[in-house]
Coordinates of C-alpha atoms and ligand atoms in Angstrom, one line a residue:
X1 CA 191.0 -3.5 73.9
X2 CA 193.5 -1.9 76.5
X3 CA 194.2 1.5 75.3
X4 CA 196.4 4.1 77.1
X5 CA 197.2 7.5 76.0
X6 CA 199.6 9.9 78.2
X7 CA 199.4 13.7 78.4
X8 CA 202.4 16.1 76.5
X9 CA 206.0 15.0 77.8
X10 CA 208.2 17.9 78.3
X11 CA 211.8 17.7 78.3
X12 CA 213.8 14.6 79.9
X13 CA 211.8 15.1 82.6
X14 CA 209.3 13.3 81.2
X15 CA 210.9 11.1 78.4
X16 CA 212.8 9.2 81.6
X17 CA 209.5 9.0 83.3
X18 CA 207.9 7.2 80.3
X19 CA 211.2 5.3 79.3
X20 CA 211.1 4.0 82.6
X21 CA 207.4 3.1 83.6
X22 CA 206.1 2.8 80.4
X23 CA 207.6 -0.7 79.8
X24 CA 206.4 -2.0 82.7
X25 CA 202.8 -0.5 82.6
X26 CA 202.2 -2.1 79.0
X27 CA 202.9 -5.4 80.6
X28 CA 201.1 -5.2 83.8
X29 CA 198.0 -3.7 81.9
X30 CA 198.2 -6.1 78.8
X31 CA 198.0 -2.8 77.2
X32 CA 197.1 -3.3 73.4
X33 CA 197.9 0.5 72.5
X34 CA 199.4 3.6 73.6
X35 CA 199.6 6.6 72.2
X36 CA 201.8 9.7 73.7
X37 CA 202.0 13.2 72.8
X38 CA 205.4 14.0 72.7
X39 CA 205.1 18.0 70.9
X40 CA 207.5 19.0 74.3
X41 CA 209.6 16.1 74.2
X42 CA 213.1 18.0 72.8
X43 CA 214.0 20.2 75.7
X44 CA 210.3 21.7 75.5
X45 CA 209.9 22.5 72.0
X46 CA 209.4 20.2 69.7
X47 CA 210.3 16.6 69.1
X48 CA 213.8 15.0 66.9
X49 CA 213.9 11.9 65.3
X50 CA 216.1 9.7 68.1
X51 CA 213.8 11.4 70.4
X52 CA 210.4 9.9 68.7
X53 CA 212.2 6.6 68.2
X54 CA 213.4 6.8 71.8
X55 CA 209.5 7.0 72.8
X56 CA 208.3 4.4 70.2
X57 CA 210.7 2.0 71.7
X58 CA 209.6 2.8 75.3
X59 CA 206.2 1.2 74.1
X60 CA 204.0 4.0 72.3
X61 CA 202.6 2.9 69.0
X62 CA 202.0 6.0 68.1
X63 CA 203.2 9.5 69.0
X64 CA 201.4 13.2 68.7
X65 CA 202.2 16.8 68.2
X66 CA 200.2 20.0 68.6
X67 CA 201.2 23.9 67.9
X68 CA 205.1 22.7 68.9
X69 CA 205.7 20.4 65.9
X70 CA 207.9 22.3 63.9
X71 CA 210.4 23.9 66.9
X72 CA 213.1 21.4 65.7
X73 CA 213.6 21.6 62.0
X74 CA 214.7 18.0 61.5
X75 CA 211.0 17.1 62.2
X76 CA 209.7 18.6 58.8
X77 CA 212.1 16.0 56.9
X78 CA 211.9 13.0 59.3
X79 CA 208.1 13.1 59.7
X80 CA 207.8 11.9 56.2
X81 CA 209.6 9.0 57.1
X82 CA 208.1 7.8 60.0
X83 CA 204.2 7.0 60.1
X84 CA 203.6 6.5 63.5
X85 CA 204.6 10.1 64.1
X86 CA 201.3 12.7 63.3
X87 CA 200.8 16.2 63.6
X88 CA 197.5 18.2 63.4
X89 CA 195.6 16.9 60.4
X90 CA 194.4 20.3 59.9
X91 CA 197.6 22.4 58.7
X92 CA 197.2 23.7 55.2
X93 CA 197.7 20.9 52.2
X94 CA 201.2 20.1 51.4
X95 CA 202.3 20.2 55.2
X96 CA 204.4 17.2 55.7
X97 CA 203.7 14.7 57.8
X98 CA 200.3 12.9 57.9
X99 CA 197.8 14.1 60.3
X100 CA 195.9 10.9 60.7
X101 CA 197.1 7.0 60.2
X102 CA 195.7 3.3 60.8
X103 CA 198.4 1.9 63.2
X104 CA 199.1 -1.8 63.6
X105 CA 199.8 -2.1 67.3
X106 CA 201.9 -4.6 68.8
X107 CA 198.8 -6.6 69.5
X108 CA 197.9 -7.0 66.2
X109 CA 195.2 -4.9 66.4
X110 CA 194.6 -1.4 63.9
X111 CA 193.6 1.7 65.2
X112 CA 193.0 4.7 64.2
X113 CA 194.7 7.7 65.6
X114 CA 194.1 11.3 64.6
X115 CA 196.1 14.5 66.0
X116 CA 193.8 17.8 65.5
X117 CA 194.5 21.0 66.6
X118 CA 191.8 23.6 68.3
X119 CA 191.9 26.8 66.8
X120 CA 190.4 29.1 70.0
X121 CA 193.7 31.1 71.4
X122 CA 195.5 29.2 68.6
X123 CA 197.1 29.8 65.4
X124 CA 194.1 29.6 62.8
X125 CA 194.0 26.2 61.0
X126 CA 191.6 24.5 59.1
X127 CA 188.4 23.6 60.3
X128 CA 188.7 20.9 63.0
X129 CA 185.6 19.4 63.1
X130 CA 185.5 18.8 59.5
X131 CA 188.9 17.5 59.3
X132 CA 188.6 14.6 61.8
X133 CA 185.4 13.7 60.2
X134 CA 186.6 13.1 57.1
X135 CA 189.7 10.7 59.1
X136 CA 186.7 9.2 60.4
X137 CA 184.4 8.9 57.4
X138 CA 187.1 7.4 55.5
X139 CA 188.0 4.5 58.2
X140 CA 185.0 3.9 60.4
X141 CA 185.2 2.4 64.1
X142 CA 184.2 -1.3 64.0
X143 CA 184.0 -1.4 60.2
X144 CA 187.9 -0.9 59.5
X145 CA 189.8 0.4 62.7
X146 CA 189.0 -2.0 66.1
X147 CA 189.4 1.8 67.9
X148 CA 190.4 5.3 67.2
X149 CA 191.4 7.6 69.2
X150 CA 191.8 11.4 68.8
X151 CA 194.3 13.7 70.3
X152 CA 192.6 17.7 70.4
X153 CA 195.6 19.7 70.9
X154 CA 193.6 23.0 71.7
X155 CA 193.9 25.8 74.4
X156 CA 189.8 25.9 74.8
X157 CA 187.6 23.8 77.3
X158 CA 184.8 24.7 75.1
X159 CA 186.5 23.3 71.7
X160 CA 187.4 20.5 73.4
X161 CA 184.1 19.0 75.0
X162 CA 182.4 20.3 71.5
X163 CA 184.9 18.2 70.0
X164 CA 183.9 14.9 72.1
X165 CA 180.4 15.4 71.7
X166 CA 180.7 15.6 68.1
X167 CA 182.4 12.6 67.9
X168 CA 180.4 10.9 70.1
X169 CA 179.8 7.1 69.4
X170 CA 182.6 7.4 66.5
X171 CA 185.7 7.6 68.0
X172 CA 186.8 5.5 71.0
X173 CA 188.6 7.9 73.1
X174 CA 189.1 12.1 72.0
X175 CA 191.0 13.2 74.7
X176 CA 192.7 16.8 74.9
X177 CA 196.1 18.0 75.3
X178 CA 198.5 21.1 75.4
X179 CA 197.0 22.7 78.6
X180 CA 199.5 20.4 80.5
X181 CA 197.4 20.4 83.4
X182 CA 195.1 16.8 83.9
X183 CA 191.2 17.4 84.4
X184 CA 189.2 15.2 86.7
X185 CA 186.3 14.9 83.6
X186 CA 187.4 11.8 82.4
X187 CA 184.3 9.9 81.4
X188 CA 181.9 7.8 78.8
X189 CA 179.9 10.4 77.0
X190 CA 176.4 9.1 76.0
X191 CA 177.5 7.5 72.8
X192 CA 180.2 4.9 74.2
X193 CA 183.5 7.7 73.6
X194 CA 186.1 8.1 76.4
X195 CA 186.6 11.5 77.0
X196 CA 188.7 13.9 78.8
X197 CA 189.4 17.8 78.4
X198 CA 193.2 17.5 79.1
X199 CA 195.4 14.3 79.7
X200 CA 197.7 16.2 81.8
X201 CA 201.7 16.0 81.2
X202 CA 204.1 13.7 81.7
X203 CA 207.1 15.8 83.6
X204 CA 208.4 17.5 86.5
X205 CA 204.7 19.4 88.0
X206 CA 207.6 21.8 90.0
X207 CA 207.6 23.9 87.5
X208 CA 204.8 26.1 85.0
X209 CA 203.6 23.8 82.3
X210 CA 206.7 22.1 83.0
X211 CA 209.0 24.8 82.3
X212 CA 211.3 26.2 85.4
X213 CA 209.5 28.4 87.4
X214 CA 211.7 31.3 87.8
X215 CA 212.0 32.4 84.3
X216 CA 208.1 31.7 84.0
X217 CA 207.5 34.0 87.0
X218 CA 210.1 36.6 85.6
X219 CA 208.1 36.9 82.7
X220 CA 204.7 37.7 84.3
X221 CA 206.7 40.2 86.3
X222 CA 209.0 41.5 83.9
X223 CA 207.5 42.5 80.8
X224 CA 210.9 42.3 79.3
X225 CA 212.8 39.5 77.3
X226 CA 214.8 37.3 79.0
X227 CA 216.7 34.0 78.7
X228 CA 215.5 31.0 77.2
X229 CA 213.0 28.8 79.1
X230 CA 214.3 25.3 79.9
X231 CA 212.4 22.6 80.6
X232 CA 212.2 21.8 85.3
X233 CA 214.4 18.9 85.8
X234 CA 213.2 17.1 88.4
X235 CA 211.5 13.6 88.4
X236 CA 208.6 13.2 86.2
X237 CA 205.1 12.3 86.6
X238 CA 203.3 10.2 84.1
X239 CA 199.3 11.5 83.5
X240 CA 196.8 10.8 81.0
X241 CA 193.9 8.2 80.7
X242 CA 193.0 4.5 80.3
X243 CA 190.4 3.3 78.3
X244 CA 189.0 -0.1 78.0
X245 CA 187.0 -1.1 74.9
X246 CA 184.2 -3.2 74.0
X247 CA 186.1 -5.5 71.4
X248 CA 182.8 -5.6 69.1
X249 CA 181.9 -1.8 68.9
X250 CA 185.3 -0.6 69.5
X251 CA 183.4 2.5 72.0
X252 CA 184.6 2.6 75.8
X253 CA 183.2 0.7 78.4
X254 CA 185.2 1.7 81.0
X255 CA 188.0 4.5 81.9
X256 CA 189.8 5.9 84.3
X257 CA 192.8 8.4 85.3
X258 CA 196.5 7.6 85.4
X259 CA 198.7 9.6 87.2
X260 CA 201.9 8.1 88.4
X261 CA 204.7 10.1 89.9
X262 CA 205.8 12.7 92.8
X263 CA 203.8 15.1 92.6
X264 CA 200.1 14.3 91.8
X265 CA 197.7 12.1 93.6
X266 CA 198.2 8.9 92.0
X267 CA 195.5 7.0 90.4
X268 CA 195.7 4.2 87.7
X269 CA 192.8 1.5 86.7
X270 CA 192.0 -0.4 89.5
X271 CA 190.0 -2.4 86.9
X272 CA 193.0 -3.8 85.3
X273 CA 194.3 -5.1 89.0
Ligands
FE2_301 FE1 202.4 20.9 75.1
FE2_302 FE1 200.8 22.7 72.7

């Protein structure tokens, strides 16, 4: 399988990048899933329902969130309603939402994907690691999901490349996000995963974390509160990873970077012409 997942979109910034690549990467690549994080995808905070179905349309199978999936309030409701939207599978019981779901992709084929939040520098959720095994014990790669990926929405390198390693040779591709900023690790740990610390974000890079940089400067200067921050405006870049797998074992065989845009040095998989 052909599996591409792209790093945090802030504001339109980045929804216009991957409205307007994304159609034509999932053709070129004979892509068989794609899964986006879109937690920054309403003006930087949060996500709304023609937003997600904006994305969905665009070509994701599946879209997910992180510490930032609550900013818009509509998103506690319409979650419920719409599967291929997850946020941490961690949050207490009786958050809405799911945080883990067997998608049927456009291809026909069913993965797994699983949103998990770190909890290093970040609001104190339920254990991780024993949340995505129990997504993973209860629908195992090869036996009933063709792949799975995980998204670790965490803050900490550390968490992270725990995170891979201990879901080495179970998960096709745990990849990190919220950091914003891509990280040139992108590999095949020993066990056949794809893994990378952070996918990067899809957005204007003229900015901090995609936010304009004045206000973001201001407040490192300025211990003082100011106005609110707004997502930079410019043209987006898409980033995040691509991950061929091996259709038998559902691990990685081979990956590589994507980074498409202005403002990054662009790389994509060669492999896939
Ligand atoms: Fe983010
Ligand atoms: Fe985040």
């Amino acid at each position: 399988m052909r599996l591409l997942f792209l790093g945090d979109i802030v504001g339109r910034s980045g929804r216009n990048a991957v409205i307007e690549r994304l159609p034509g990467l999932r053709e070129r690549w004979s892509l068989d899933c794609v899964v986006i994080n879109g937690e920054n995808s309403a003006g930087g905070f949060g996500i709304n329902e023609a937003i997600c179905d904006e994305i969905l349309n665009a070509g994701a199978d599946a879209v997910t969130l992180g510490n930032h999936s609550w900013d818009q309030r509509e998103t506690l409701v319409f979650i419920e309603r719409q599967p291929r939207l997850l946020r941490p599978v961690n949050y207490p019981p009786g958050t809405p939402g799911r945080g883990a779901n067997l998608i049927d992709t456009r291809s026909g084929h069913r993965v797994l994907v699983i949103n998990v939040m770190g909890r290093l520098y970040m609001d104190p959720l339920d254990d991780p690691f024993a949340a995505v095994d129990r997504e993973v014990e209860a629908c195992p790669l090869a036996q009933v999901a063709d792949a799975i990926i995980v998204d670790v929405h965490a803050e900490a390198t550390s968490e992270k490349e725990a995170m891979g390693h201990h879901l080495d040779g179970r998960a096709s591709l745990v990849v990190g996000t919220h950091t914003h900023v891509p990280t040139a690790d992108h590999r095949v740990l020993q066990g056949g995963t794809a893994y990378m610390t952070d996918a990067g974000m899809c957005g204007d890079y003229d900015s901090v974390l995609g936010m304009q940089k004045d206000e973001s400067i201001r407040r490192f200067l300025q211990k003082t509160p100011g106005p609110r921050m707004e997502p930079a405006t410019g043209e987006g870049t898409l980033s995040g990873i691509a991950v061929e797998t091996d259709d038998r074992t559902g691990l990685a065989v081979r990956v590589a970077a994507v980074r498409l845009g202005p403002h990054l040095e662009e790389t994509w998989p060669r492999f896939w012409g």
